[in-house]
PDB file of C-alpha atoms in Angstrom:
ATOM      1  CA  UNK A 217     252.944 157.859 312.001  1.00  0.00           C
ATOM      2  CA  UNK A 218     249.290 157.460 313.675  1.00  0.00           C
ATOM      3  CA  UNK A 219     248.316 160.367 315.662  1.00  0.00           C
ATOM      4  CA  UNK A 220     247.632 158.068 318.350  1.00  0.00           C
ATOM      5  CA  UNK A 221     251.014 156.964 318.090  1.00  0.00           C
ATOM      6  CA  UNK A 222     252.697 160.793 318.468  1.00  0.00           C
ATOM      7  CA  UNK A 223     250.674 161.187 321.644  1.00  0.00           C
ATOM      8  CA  UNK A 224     252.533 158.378 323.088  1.00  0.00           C
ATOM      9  CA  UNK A 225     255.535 159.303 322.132  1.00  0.00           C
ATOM     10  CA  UNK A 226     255.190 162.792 323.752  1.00  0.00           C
ATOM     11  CA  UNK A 227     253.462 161.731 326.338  1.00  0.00           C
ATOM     12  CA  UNK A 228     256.471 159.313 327.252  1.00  0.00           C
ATOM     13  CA  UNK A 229     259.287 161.644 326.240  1.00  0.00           C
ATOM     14  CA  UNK A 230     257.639 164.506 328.805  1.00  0.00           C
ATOM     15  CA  UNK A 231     257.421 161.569 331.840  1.00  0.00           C
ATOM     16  CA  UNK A 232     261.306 161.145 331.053  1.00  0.00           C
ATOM     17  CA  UNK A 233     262.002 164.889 331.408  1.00  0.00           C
ATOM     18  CA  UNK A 234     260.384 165.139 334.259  1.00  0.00           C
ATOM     19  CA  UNK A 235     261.582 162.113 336.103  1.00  0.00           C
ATOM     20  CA  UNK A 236     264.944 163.734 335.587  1.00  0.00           C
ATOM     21  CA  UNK A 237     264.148 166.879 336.497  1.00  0.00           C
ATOM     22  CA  UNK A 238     262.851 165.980 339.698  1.00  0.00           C
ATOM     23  CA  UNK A 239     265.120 163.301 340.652  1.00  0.00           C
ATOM     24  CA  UNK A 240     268.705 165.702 339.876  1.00  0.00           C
ATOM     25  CA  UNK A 241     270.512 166.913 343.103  1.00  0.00           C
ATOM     26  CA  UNK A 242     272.894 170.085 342.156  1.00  0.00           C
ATOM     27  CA  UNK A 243     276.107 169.474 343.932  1.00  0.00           C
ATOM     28  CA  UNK A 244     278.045 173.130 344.671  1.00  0.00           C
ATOM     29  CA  UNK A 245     281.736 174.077 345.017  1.00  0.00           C
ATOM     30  CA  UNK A 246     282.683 177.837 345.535  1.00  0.00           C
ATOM     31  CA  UNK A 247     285.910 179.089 345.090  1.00  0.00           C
ATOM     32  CA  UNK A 248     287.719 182.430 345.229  1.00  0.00           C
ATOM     33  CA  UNK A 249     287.701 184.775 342.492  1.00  0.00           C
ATOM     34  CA  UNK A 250     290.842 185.330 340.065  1.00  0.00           C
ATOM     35  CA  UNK A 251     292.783 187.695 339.643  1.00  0.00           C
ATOM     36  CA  UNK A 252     295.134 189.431 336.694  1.00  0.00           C
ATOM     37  CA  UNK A 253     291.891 190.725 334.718  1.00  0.00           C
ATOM     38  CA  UNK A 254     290.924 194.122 334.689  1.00  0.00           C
ATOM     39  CA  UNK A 255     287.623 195.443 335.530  1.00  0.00           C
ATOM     40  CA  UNK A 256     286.417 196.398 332.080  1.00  0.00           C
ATOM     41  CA  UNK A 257     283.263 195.356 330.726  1.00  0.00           C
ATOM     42  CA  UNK A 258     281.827 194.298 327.514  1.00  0.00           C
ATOM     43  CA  UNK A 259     281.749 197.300 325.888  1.00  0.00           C
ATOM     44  CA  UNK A 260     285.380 198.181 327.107  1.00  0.00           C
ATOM     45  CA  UNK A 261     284.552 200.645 329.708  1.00  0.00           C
ATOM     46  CA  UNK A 262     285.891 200.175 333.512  1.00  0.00           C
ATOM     47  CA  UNK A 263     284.163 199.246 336.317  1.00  0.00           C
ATOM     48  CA  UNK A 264     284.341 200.423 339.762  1.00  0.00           C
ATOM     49  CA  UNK A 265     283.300 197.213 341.407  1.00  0.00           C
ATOM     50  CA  UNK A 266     283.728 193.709 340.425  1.00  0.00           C
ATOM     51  CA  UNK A 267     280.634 191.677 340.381  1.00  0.00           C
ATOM     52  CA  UNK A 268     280.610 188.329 342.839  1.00  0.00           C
ATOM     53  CA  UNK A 269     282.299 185.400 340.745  1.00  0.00           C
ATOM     54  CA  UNK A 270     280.880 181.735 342.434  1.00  0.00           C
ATOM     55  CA  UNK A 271     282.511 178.927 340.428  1.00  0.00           C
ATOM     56  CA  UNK A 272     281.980 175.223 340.720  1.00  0.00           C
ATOM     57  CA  UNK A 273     283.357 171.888 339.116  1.00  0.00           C
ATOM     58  CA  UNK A 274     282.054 170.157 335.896  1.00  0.00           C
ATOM     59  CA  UNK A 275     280.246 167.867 338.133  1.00  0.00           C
ATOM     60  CA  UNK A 276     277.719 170.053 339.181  1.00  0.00           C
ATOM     61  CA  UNK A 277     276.349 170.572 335.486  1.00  0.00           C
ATOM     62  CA  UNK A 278     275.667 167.328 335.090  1.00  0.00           C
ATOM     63  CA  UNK A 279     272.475 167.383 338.020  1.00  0.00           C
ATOM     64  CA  UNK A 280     269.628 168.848 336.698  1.00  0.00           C
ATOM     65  CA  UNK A 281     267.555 171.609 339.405  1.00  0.00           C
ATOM     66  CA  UNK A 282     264.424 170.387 341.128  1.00  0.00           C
ATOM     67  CA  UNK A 283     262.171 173.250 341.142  1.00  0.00           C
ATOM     68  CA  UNK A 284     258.875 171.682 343.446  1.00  0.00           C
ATOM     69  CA  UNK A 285     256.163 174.906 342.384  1.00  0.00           C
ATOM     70  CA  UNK A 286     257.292 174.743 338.486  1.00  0.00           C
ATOM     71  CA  UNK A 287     259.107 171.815 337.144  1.00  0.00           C
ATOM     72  CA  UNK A 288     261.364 172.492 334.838  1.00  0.00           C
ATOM     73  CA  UNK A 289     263.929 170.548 332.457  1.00  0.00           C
ATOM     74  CA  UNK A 290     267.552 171.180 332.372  1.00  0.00           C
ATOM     75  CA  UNK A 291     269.138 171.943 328.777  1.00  0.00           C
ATOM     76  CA  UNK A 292     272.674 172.835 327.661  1.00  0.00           C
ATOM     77  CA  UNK A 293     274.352 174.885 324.462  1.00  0.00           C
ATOM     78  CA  UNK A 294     277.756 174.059 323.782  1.00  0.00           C
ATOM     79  CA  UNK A 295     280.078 175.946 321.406  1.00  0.00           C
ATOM     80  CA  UNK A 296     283.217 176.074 319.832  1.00  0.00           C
ATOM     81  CA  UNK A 297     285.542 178.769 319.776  1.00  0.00           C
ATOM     82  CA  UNK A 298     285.299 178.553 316.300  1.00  0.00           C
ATOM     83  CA  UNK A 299     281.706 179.696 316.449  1.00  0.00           C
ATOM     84  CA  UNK A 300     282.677 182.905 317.653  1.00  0.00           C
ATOM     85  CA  UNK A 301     282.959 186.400 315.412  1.00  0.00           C
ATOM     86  CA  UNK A 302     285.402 189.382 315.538  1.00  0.00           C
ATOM     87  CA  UNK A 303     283.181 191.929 317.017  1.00  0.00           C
ATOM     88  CA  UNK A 304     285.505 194.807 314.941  1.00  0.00           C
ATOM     89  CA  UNK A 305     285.959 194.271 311.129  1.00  0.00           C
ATOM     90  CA  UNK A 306     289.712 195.185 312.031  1.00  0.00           C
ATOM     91  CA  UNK A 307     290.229 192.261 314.121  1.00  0.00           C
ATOM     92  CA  UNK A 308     291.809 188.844 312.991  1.00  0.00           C
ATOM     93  CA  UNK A 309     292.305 185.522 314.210  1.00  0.00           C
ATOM     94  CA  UNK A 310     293.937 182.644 313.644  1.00  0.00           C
ATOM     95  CA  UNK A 311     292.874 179.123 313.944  1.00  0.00           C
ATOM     96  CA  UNK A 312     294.543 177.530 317.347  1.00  0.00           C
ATOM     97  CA  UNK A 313     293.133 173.422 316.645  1.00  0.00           C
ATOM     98  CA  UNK A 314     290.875 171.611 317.557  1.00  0.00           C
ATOM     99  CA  UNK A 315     288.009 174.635 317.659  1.00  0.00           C
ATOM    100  CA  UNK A 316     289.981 176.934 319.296  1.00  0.00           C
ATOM    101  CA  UNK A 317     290.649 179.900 317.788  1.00  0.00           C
ATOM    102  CA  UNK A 318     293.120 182.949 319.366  1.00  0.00           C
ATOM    103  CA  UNK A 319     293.353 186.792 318.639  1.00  0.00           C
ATOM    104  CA  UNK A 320     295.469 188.672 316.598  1.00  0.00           C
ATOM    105  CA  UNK A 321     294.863 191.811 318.848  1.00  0.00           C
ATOM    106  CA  UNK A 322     293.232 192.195 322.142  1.00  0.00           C
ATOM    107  CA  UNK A 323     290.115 192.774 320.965  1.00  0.00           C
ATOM    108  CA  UNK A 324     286.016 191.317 321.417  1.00  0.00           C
ATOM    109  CA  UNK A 325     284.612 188.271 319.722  1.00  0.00           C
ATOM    110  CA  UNK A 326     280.879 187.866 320.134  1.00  0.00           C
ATOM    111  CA  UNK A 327     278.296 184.907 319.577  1.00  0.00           C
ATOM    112  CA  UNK A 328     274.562 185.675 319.507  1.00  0.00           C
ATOM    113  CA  UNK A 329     272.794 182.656 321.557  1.00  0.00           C
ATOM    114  CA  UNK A 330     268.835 181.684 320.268  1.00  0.00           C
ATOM    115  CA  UNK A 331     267.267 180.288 323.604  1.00  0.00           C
ATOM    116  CA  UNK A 332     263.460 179.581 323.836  1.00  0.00           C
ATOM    117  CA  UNK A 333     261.348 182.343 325.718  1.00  0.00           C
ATOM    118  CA  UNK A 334     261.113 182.269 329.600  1.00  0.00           C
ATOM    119  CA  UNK A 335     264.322 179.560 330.033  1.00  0.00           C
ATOM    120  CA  UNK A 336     266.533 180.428 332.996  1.00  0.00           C
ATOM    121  CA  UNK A 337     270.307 180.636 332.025  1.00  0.00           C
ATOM    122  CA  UNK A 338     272.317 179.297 335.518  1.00  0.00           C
ATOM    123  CA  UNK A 339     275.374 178.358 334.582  1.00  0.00           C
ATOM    124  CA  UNK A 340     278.194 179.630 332.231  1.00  0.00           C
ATOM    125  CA  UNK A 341     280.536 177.915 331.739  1.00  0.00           C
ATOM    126  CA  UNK A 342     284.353 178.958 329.458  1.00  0.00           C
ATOM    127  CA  UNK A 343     286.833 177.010 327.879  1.00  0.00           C
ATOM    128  CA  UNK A 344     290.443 177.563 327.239  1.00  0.00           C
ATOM    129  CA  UNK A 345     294.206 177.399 326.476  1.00  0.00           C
ATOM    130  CA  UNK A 346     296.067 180.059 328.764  1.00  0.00           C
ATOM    131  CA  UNK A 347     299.842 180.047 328.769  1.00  0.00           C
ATOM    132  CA  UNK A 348     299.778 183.920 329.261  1.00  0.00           C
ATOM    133  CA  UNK A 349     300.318 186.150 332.628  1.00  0.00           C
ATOM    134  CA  UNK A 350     296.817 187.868 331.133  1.00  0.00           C
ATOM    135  CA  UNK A 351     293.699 186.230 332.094  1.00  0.00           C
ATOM    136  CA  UNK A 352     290.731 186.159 329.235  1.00  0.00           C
ATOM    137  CA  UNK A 353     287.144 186.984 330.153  1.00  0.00           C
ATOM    138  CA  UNK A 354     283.620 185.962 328.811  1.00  0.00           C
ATOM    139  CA  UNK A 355     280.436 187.571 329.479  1.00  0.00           C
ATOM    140  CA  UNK A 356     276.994 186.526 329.262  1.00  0.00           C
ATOM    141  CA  UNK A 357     275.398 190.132 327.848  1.00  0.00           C
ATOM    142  CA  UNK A 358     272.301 191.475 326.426  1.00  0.00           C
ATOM    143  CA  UNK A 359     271.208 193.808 324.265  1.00  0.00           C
ATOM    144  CA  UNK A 360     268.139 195.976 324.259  1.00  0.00           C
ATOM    145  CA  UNK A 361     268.873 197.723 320.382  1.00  0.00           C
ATOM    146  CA  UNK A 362     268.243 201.023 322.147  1.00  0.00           C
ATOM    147  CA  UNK A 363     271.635 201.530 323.179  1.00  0.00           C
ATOM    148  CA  UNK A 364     271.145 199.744 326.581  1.00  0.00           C
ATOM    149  CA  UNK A 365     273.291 196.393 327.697  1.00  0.00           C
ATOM    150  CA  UNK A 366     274.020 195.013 330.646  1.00  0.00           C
ATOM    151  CA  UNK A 367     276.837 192.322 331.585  1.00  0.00           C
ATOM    152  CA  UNK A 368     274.819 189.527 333.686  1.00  0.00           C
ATOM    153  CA  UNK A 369     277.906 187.712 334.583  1.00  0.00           C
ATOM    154  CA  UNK A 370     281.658 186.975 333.079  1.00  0.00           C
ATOM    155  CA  UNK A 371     284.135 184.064 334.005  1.00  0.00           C
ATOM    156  CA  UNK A 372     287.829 184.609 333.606  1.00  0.00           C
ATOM    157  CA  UNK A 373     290.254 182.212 332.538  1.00  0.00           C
ATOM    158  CA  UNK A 374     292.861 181.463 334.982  1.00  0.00           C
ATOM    159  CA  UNK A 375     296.510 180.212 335.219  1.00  0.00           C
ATOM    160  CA  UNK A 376     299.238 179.148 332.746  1.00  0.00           C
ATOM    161  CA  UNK A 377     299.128 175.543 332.765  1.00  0.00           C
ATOM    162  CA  UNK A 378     297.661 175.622 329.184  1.00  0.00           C
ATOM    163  CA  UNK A 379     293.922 173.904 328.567  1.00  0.00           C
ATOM    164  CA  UNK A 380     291.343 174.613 331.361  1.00  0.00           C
ATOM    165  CA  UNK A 381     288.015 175.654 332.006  1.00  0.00           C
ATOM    166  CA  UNK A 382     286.128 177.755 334.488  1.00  0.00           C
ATOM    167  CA  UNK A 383     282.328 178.679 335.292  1.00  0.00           C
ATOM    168  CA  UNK A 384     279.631 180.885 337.196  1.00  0.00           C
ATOM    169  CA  UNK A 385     276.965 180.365 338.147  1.00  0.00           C
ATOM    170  CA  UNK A 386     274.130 183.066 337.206  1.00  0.00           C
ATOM    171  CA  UNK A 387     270.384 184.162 336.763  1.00  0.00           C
ATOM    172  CA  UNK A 388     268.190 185.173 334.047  1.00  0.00           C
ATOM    173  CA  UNK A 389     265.485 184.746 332.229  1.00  0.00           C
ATOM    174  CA  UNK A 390     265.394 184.982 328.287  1.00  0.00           C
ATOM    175  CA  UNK A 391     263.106 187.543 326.607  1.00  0.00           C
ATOM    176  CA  UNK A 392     263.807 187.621 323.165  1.00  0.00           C
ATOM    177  CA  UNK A 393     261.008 189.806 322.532  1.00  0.00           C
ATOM    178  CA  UNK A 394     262.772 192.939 324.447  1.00  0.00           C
ATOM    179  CA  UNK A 395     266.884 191.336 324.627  1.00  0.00           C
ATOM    180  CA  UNK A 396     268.859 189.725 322.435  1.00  0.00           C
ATOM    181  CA  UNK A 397     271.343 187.162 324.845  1.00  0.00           C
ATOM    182  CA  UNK A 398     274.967 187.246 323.939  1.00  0.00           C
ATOM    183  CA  UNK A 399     278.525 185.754 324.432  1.00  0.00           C
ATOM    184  CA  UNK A 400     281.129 187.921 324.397  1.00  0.00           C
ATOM    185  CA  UNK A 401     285.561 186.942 324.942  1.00  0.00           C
ATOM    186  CA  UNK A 402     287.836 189.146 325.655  1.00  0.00           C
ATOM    187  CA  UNK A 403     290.889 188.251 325.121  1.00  0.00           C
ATOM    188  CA  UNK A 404     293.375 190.705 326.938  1.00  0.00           C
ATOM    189  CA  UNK A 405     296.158 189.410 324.808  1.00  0.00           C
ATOM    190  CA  UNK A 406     297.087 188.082 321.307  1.00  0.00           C
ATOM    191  CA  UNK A 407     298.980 185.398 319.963  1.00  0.00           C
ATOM    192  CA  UNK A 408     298.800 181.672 320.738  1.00  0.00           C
ATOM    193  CA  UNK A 409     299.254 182.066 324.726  1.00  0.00           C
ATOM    194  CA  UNK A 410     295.809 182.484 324.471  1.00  0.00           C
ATOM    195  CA  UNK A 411     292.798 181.378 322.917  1.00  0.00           C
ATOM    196  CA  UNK A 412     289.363 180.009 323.079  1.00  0.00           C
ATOM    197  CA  UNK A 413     288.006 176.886 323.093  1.00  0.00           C
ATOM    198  CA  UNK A 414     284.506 177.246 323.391  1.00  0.00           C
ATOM    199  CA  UNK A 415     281.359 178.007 326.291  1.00  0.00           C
ATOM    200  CA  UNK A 416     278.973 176.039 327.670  1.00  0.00           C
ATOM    201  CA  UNK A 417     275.407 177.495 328.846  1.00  0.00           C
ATOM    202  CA  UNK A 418     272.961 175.465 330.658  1.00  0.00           C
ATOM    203  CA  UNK A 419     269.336 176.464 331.576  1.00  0.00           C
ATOM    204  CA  UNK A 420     266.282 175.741 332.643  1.00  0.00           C
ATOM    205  CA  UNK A 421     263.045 175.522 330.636  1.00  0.00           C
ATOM    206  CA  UNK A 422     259.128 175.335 331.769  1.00  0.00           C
ATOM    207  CA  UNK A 423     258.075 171.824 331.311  1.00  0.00           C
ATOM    208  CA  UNK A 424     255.536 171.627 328.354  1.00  0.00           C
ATOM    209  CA  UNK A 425     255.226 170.621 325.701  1.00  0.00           C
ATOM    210  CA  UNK A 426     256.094 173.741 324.021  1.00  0.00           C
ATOM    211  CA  UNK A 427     259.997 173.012 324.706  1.00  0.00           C
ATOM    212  CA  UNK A 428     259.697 169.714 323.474  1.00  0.00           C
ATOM    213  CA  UNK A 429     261.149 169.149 319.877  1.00  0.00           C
ATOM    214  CA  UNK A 430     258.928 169.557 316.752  1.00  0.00           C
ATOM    215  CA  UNK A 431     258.562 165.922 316.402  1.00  0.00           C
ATOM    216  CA  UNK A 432     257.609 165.181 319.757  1.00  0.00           C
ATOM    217  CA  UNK A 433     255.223 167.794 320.642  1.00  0.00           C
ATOM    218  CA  UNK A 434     253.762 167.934 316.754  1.00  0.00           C
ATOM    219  CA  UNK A 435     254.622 171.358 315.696  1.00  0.00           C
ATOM    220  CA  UNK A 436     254.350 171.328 311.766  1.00  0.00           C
ATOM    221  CA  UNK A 437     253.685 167.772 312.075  1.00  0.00           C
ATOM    222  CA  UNK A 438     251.963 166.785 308.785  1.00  0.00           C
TER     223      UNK A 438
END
């Protein structure tokens, strides 16, 4: 391909991004929070207080943020449940269907997330088959590899009408040069009342052409 010819194609991909960007509206629906899972973090210790839940429908992923000093482009990672490891070498699961997978004890399951440098995680978003009085929980976490973490925000799976979904919404900003960004399910239970289905992230990243694909913005283009 003629350089010429990359230019244009960058130049028109970043005037779609940005149309989109600024045209989304983000449309919000709070509910209240659950109930039936204990305050215990990531690491397994309790919690005196349980952080503010806001949830909202699928809907409002689908509108991307207008941000009027910085525009920005709205992104999403989804993953299966499949995706997800046994944080304990003792723990075992069993394969649910259709990506799902479920616990043999009640234990952690972690995924390690690679996200660009400086996007803005907003949303979280869990999904999952709950026929169990127990609810599951998945936090966003990170990792400092000095012995610090911190639980930004967790979403619990509610009910017992079987396959479902629920989301948060949330803030931060991705550092991978000081954090590594993590999600972590707990189950609370084992067996095949429960099990998960996957997560959904979305975030926000600086318009430029650094977050555009290789082939668009010519990084290692020959």
């Amino acid at each position: 391909m003629m350089f010429w010819q990359r230019k244009w194609l960058a130049a028109l991909a970043a005037l779609t991004i940005l149309c989109l960007a600024l045209g989304g509206r983000q449309i919000l629906a709070e509910g209240p929070a659950p109930t039936g899972a204990a305050n215990v973090d990531s690491e397994g210790r309790e919690t005196a207080v349980s952080p503010p839940i806001t949830y909202a429908d699928p809907v409002e992923e689908a509108a991307a943020s207008a941000d009027t000093q910085a525009p920005t482009a709205t992104y999403f990672k989804h993953y299966p449940g499949t995706a997800f490891q046994p944080r304990d070498s003792d723990t075992g699961y069993d394969y649910f269907g259709n990506g799902c997978i479920s616990s043999q004890g009640a234990a952690y399951f972690i995924l390690n997330m690679q996200l660009p440098p400086g996007a803005e995680i907003d949303f979280v978003r869990l999904y999952f088959y709950d026929t169990s009085t127990a609810d599951a929980r998945l936090y966003l976490t990170w990792y400092d590899s000095a012995g610090n973490y911190s639980d930004v925000v967790y979403v619990d799976s509610s009910g017992t009408s079987g396959y479902g979904s629920a989301g948060a919404f949330t803030s931060y900003t991705v550092d991978p040069i000081t954090q590594s960004i993590n999600l972590v399910w707990r189950p609370n239970t084992h067996g095949a009342s429960m099990a998960l289905c996957g997560a959904r992230i979305r975030y926000q990243a600086p318009f430029s052409a650094s977050f555009l694909p290789a082939v668009l913005n010519e990084t290692g283009a020959e």
